[in-house]
Amino acid sequence: MWVGEPGSYEVIVVGAGLAGLTAGLFAARHGHSTLVLESQVPGGHLVNVHQIEDFPGFPAGVAGYELCPMVQEQAARFGAEFRLAEVDRVERDDGCWRVASSDGAYGAQTVIVASGSRPRALGVPGEERLLGRGVSHCASCDGPLYRGRAIGVVGGGDSALQEALTLAEHAATVSILLRGRALSAQQSYQQRVLSTPAVDVRYGAVVEEILGDEVVSGVRVREAASGAVARLELAGVFVYVGLEPRTEFLQGQGVLEPNGRVPTDAWMRTARRGLFAAGDVRAESAAQAITAAGDGATAAIGAHRYLVSGAWTGQG
């Protein structure tokens, strides 16, 4: 489905997660020449989610790897083009925007940044060395490899608990390692986790090192209250401690907060003329599938209003 040739577009969307796919859909439906650029599989990290339970219209839930391709197909049907390319730089050039990518440079009257996020690392010894050898961020991808074994999940938010429930379908035991004293996920996820026999929540458990030579063999955990250190034998460690925005290509454009996120107004407009942001990269984002879709639709409608009227309140 990745088609199109380098050139100039009315709308370029950077990123093909749910925010970017929805932005592409709405921009194309408004009749604008639209290109969506993505360096990985369309759908972002949602394609690794086995069950999204809170997206409207799916009473039984929907897999991310089913939902995202459906939105991409919709966008393509209305004329959005898709190209597999890594975006290196987005910058204002002679009144328009120039998007430099691994596939060449593109011109755009408007750009919607929906590049999403990457999993935040724990930053402990052994994590980087054992990534892909027992350290993972994808339960639906790697969970079946640990059938009948003991594994750990680090984190206590929605993603951590969603993935723990997926892993419980395969593993003998799933230990949720939480440095705090309370889970932060939605109550519905908490109730399911706490009622799943295979899942054990360990509060006040601070992971200080991931152990193993060639593959993960366990973790070194410090008890937050007492300071006692123990080794927990695990065959795999799944890390869900937050997300970091993928916005390095916007450096120098004056639109990034120190944490790398992009402030916008209610129409997803940034401080720069013709530049919008949607989804996880946006400051104050709720980081939910439904809000990402809403951001994408709003950004595309905002871009349409700008293209039609030229009205803007940004810096230029």
Short mmCIF file of C-alpha atoms in Angstrom, two decimals:
data_model
loop_
_atom_site.label_atom_id
_atom_site.label_comp_id
_atom_site.label_asym_id
_atom_site.label_seq_id
_atom_site.Cartn_x
_atom_site.Cartn_y
_atom_site.Cartn_z
CA MET A 1 0.00 0.00 0.00
CA TRP A 2 3.05 2.25 0.06
CA VAL A 3 2.74 4.24 -3.17
CA GLY A 4 3.48 7.71 -4.49
CA GLU A 5 6.47 9.61 -5.80
CA PRO A 6 8.48 12.40 -4.12
CA GLY A 7 6.91 15.79 -4.75
CA SER A 8 4.73 18.43 -3.17
CA TYR A 9 1.55 17.85 -1.17
CA GLU A 10 -1.04 19.95 0.58
CA VAL A 11 -0.80 17.79 3.71
CA ILE A 12 2.06 15.57 4.86
CA VAL A 13 1.46 13.43 7.93
CA VAL A 14 4.56 12.24 9.77
CA GLY A 15 3.72 8.95 11.42
CA ALA A 16 1.15 6.23 10.78
CA GLY A 17 -0.05 5.36 14.24
CA LEU A 18 -3.73 5.79 14.93
CA ALA A 19 -3.38 9.59 15.12
CA GLY A 20 -1.51 9.75 11.81
CA LEU A 21 -3.80 7.30 10.05
CA THR A 22 -6.88 9.24 11.15
CA ALA A 23 -5.26 12.52 10.11
CA GLY A 24 -4.54 11.02 6.68
CA LEU A 25 -8.12 9.82 6.41
CA PHE A 26 -9.67 13.19 7.24
CA ALA A 27 -7.23 15.21 5.14
CA ALA A 28 -7.92 13.01 2.12
CA ARG A 29 -11.68 13.14 2.71
CA HIS A 30 -11.45 16.94 2.60
CA GLY A 31 -9.97 16.63 -0.88
CA HIS A 32 -6.35 17.47 -0.12
CA SER A 33 -3.35 15.75 -1.67
CA THR A 34 -2.09 13.79 1.33
CA LEU A 35 1.06 11.79 2.01
CA VAL A 36 1.62 9.72 5.15
CA LEU A 37 5.24 8.86 5.98
CA GLU A 38 6.11 6.08 8.41
CA SER A 39 9.40 4.31 9.12
CA GLN A 40 7.87 1.16 10.60
CA VAL A 41 4.73 -0.94 10.28
CA PRO A 42 1.67 1.35 10.15
CA GLY A 43 -0.21 1.40 13.42
CA GLY A 44 2.62 2.34 15.78
CA HIS A 45 2.80 0.53 19.10
CA LEU A 46 -0.92 -0.26 18.90
CA VAL A 47 -0.20 -3.04 16.39
CA ASN A 48 1.37 -4.93 19.30
CA VAL A 49 -1.71 -4.62 21.51
CA HIS A 50 -3.71 -7.83 21.63
CA GLN A 51 -6.94 -6.31 22.94
CA ILE A 52 -8.09 -2.67 23.03
CA GLU A 53 -11.14 -2.73 25.28
CA ASP A 54 -12.04 0.97 25.49
CA PHE A 55 -12.29 2.00 21.83
CA PRO A 56 -15.92 2.90 21.01
CA GLY A 57 -17.83 0.63 18.68
CA PHE A 58 -16.18 -2.66 19.65
CA PRO A 59 -18.12 -4.17 22.57
CA ALA A 60 -15.86 -7.22 22.69
CA GLY A 61 -12.69 -5.18 22.16
CA VAL A 62 -10.46 -5.07 19.10
CA ALA A 63 -6.84 -5.99 18.43
CA GLY A 64 -4.59 -3.09 17.48
CA TYR A 65 -3.29 -5.11 14.55
CA GLU A 66 -6.87 -5.29 13.22
CA LEU A 67 -8.00 -1.72 13.96
CA CYS A 68 -5.04 0.14 12.47
CA PRO A 69 -5.02 -1.60 9.05
CA MET A 70 -8.75 -0.88 8.75
CA VAL A 71 -8.13 2.86 9.25
CA GLN A 72 -5.22 2.76 6.79
CA GLU A 73 -7.47 1.09 4.21
CA GLN A 74 -10.09 3.80 4.75
CA ALA A 75 -7.53 6.56 4.29
CA ALA A 76 -6.14 4.97 1.13
CA ARG A 77 -9.63 4.56 -0.30
CA PHE A 78 -10.12 8.33 -0.11
CA GLY A 79 -6.79 9.05 -1.78
CA ALA A 80 -4.15 9.25 0.95
CA GLU A 81 -0.76 7.97 -0.20
CA PHE A 82 1.55 6.00 2.08
CA ARG A 83 5.30 5.70 1.88
CA LEU A 84 7.75 3.81 4.07
CA ALA A 85 10.42 6.34 5.02
CA GLU A 86 12.28 7.66 8.05
CA VAL A 87 11.77 11.41 8.50
CA ASP A 88 15.05 13.13 9.29
CA ARG A 89 14.06 16.78 9.33
CA VAL A 90 11.00 19.03 9.10
CA GLU A 91 11.68 22.73 8.51
CA ARG A 92 10.06 25.87 7.17
CA ASP A 93 11.30 26.66 3.65
CA ASP A 94 10.22 29.66 1.57
CA GLY A 95 6.72 29.88 3.02
CA CYS A 96 6.06 26.13 2.96
CA TRP A 97 7.45 23.09 4.74
CA ARG A 98 10.25 20.82 3.63
CA VAL A 99 10.20 17.23 4.90
CA ALA A 100 13.54 15.48 4.46
CA SER A 101 13.37 11.69 4.65
CA SER A 102 15.27 8.54 3.82
CA ASP A 103 13.19 8.45 0.64
CA GLY A 104 14.04 11.99 -0.44
CA ALA A 105 12.65 15.46 0.22
CA TYR A 106 8.99 16.43 0.00
CA GLY A 107 7.30 19.80 -0.04
CA ALA A 108 4.16 20.49 1.96
CA GLN A 109 1.83 23.39 2.61
CA THR A 110 0.97 21.85 5.98
CA VAL A 111 2.54 19.14 8.13
CA ILE A 112 0.83 17.10 10.83
CA VAL A 113 3.34 15.57 13.24
CA ALA A 114 1.92 12.29 14.56
CA SER A 115 5.16 10.40 14.97
CA GLY A 116 4.15 8.74 18.22
CA SER A 117 6.38 7.48 20.99
CA ARG A 118 8.89 4.80 21.80
CA PRO A 119 8.94 2.79 25.05
CA ARG A 120 10.94 4.43 27.81
CA ALA A 121 13.83 2.35 29.08
CA LEU A 122 14.33 1.49 32.72
CA GLY A 123 17.95 2.53 32.45
CA VAL A 124 19.31 -0.32 34.54
CA PRO A 125 22.30 -2.60 33.91
CA GLY A 126 21.56 -5.53 31.60
CA GLU A 127 18.53 -3.95 29.96
CA GLU A 128 20.09 -2.77 26.71
CA ARG A 129 22.43 -5.77 26.44
CA LEU A 130 19.55 -8.26 26.76
CA LEU A 131 17.00 -6.42 24.62
CA GLY A 132 15.50 -9.01 22.30
CA ARG A 133 16.98 -11.81 24.42
CA GLY A 134 14.43 -11.78 27.19
CA VAL A 135 13.85 -8.03 27.52
CA SER A 136 10.81 -7.03 25.48
CA HIS A 137 8.12 -4.38 25.02
CA CYS A 138 5.65 -6.57 23.11
CA ALA A 139 3.58 -9.19 24.91
CA SER A 140 1.62 -10.32 21.86
CA CYS A 141 4.87 -10.76 19.90
CA ASP A 142 6.96 -12.56 22.49
CA GLY A 143 4.49 -13.93 25.04
CA PRO A 144 4.13 -17.33 23.34
CA LEU A 145 7.89 -17.87 23.75
CA TYR A 146 7.43 -18.11 27.52
CA ARG A 147 4.70 -20.71 27.72
CA GLY A 148 4.77 -22.34 31.15
CA ARG A 149 7.57 -20.11 32.45
CA ALA A 150 7.89 -17.29 34.98
CA ILE A 151 8.10 -13.76 33.58
CA GLY A 152 7.99 -10.21 34.93
CA VAL A 153 6.28 -6.99 33.90
CA VAL A 154 7.72 -3.68 35.08
CA GLY A 155 5.17 -0.88 35.47
CA GLY A 156 1.67 -0.28 36.77
CA GLY A 157 -0.18 1.72 34.12
CA ASP A 158 -2.68 0.70 31.45
CA SER A 159 -0.07 -0.76 29.10
CA ALA A 160 1.64 -2.77 31.82
CA LEU A 161 -1.61 -4.34 33.01
CA GLN A 162 -2.97 -4.92 29.51
CA GLU A 163 0.19 -6.74 28.56
CA ALA A 164 0.31 -8.66 31.83
CA LEU A 165 -3.14 -10.05 31.06
CA THR A 166 -1.96 -11.07 27.58
CA LEU A 167 1.14 -12.72 29.03
CA ALA A 168 -0.95 -14.61 31.61
CA GLU A 169 -2.46 -16.56 28.71
CA HIS A 170 0.96 -18.14 28.11
CA ALA A 171 3.19 -17.92 31.18
CA ALA A 172 3.00 -19.99 34.33
CA THR A 173 3.33 -16.85 36.47
CA VAL A 174 3.48 -13.11 35.75
CA SER A 175 5.02 -10.89 38.41
CA ILE A 176 4.12 -7.21 38.09
CA LEU A 177 7.02 -5.26 39.61
CA LEU A 178 5.83 -1.87 40.81
CA ARG A 179 8.10 0.60 42.57
CA GLY A 180 5.12 2.45 44.09
CA ARG A 181 2.33 1.34 46.39
CA ALA A 182 -0.62 1.71 44.03
CA LEU A 183 -1.42 0.75 40.45
CA SER A 184 -2.22 3.69 38.15
CA ALA A 185 -4.11 1.80 35.44
CA GLN A 186 -7.84 2.02 34.77
CA GLN A 187 -9.91 0.34 37.45
CA SER A 188 -11.23 -2.28 35.02
CA TYR A 189 -7.68 -3.46 34.28
CA GLN A 190 -6.81 -3.49 37.97
CA GLN A 191 -9.80 -5.65 38.81
CA ARG A 192 -8.97 -8.17 36.11
CA VAL A 193 -5.30 -8.36 37.06
CA LEU A 194 -6.04 -8.79 40.75
CA SER A 195 -8.50 -11.58 39.99
CA THR A 196 -6.15 -13.47 37.64
CA PRO A 197 -4.45 -16.29 39.59
CA ALA A 198 -1.34 -16.35 37.44
CA VAL A 199 -0.61 -12.66 38.06
CA ASP A 200 1.12 -11.44 41.21
CA VAL A 201 1.55 -7.71 41.96
CA ARG A 202 4.68 -6.91 43.95
CA TYR A 203 4.38 -3.41 45.37
CA GLY A 204 7.46 -1.40 46.29
CA ALA A 205 9.68 -3.58 44.08
CA VAL A 206 12.45 -1.54 42.45
CA VAL A 207 14.25 -3.32 39.60
CA GLU A 208 17.95 -2.47 39.87
CA GLU A 209 19.44 -4.90 37.34
CA ILE A 210 18.35 -7.38 34.70
CA LEU A 211 20.41 -10.53 35.03
CA GLY A 212 21.63 -13.08 32.52
CA ASP A 213 24.57 -13.92 30.28
CA GLU A 214 23.15 -14.75 26.85
CA VAL A 215 19.46 -14.49 27.82
CA VAL A 216 17.50 -13.12 30.77
CA SER A 217 17.66 -15.30 33.86
CA GLY A 218 16.14 -12.95 36.41
CA VAL A 219 16.20 -9.51 37.99
CA ARG A 220 17.78 -7.99 41.06
CA VAL A 221 15.04 -6.26 43.03
CA ARG A 222 15.27 -3.87 45.98
CA GLU A 223 12.37 -3.64 48.42
CA ALA A 224 11.58 0.09 48.60
CA ALA A 225 10.52 0.10 52.26
CA SER A 226 13.25 -2.05 53.81
CA GLY A 227 16.04 -1.72 51.27
CA ALA A 228 16.45 -5.49 51.18
CA VAL A 229 17.80 -6.84 47.88
CA ALA A 230 16.77 -10.18 46.39
CA ARG A 231 17.08 -12.08 43.12
CA LEU A 232 13.89 -13.03 41.32
CA GLU A 233 14.22 -15.83 38.78
CA LEU A 234 12.49 -14.88 35.52
CA ALA A 235 12.76 -16.06 31.92
CA GLY A 236 11.67 -12.72 30.49
CA VAL A 237 11.15 -9.08 31.48
CA PHE A 238 8.55 -6.86 29.78
CA VAL A 239 9.09 -3.15 30.39
CA TYR A 240 6.21 -0.64 30.39
CA VAL A 241 7.33 2.42 32.34
CA GLY A 242 6.14 5.14 30.01
CA LEU A 243 6.75 6.55 26.55
CA GLU A 244 9.16 9.05 25.01
CA PRO A 245 8.06 11.18 22.03
CA ARG A 246 9.74 10.61 18.66
CA THR A 247 10.29 14.26 17.78
CA GLU A 248 14.05 14.58 17.21
CA PHE A 249 13.42 15.73 13.62
CA LEU A 250 11.77 18.92 14.99
CA GLN A 251 14.86 20.13 16.83
CA GLY A 252 15.52 23.82 16.15
CA GLN A 253 11.98 24.62 15.03
CA GLY A 254 10.99 26.26 18.30
CA VAL A 255 8.02 23.98 18.95
CA LEU A 256 9.38 21.45 21.47
CA GLU A 257 9.09 21.43 25.23
CA PRO A 258 12.17 20.24 27.19
CA ASN A 259 10.59 16.76 27.38
CA GLY A 260 10.32 16.60 23.59
CA ARG A 261 6.55 17.03 23.39
CA VAL A 262 4.78 19.63 21.25
CA PRO A 263 2.36 22.20 22.73
CA THR A 264 -0.75 22.84 20.63
CA ASP A 265 -4.00 24.75 20.82
CA ALA A 266 -7.46 23.18 20.57
CA TRP A 267 -7.07 22.81 16.78
CA MET A 268 -3.75 20.97 17.20
CA ARG A 269 -1.88 24.02 15.86
CA THR A 270 1.70 24.53 17.02
CA ALA A 271 3.51 27.84 17.31
CA ARG A 272 4.61 27.58 13.66
CA ARG A 273 2.44 28.43 10.70
CA GLY A 274 1.08 25.32 8.96
CA LEU A 275 2.53 22.88 11.50
CA PHE A 276 0.19 20.69 13.56
CA ALA A 277 0.73 17.89 16.08
CA ALA A 278 -1.49 14.99 17.13
CA GLY A 279 -1.40 11.96 19.39
CA ASP A 280 1.25 10.96 21.91
CA VAL A 281 3.71 13.65 20.77
CA ARG A 282 1.33 16.41 21.82
CA ALA A 283 1.82 18.04 25.21
CA GLU A 284 -0.87 17.04 27.71
CA SER A 285 -1.94 14.11 25.53
CA ALA A 286 -4.09 11.53 27.31
CA ALA A 287 -2.12 8.84 25.42
CA GLN A 288 -5.19 6.75 24.64
CA ALA A 289 -6.20 5.21 21.32
CA ILE A 290 -9.46 7.14 21.17
CA THR A 291 -7.83 10.51 21.94
CA ALA A 292 -5.13 9.84 19.35
CA ALA A 293 -7.83 9.31 16.72
CA GLY A 294 -9.60 12.48 17.86
CA ASP A 295 -6.37 14.48 17.71
CA GLY A 296 -5.69 13.22 14.19
CA ALA A 297 -9.16 14.18 12.96
CA THR A 298 -8.94 17.61 14.62
CA ALA A 299 -5.47 18.30 13.20
CA ALA A 300 -6.61 17.40 9.68
CA ILE A 301 -9.67 19.64 9.94
CA GLY A 302 -7.44 22.40 11.30
CA ALA A 303 -5.09 21.94 8.33
CA HIS A 304 -8.07 22.08 5.97
CA ARG A 305 -9.27 25.36 7.51
CA TYR A 306 -5.79 26.80 7.15
CA LEU A 307 -5.45 25.68 3.54
CA VAL A 308 -8.83 27.13 2.63
CA SER A 309 -8.58 30.45 4.48
CA GLY A 310 -4.91 30.93 5.29
CA ALA A 311 -5.97 32.17 8.73
CA TRP A 312 -3.41 31.58 11.46
CA THR A 313 -2.36 32.90 14.84
CA GLY A 314 1.06 31.23 15.01
CA GLN A 315 4.53 32.77 14.71
CA GLY A 316 5.09 32.06 11.02
#
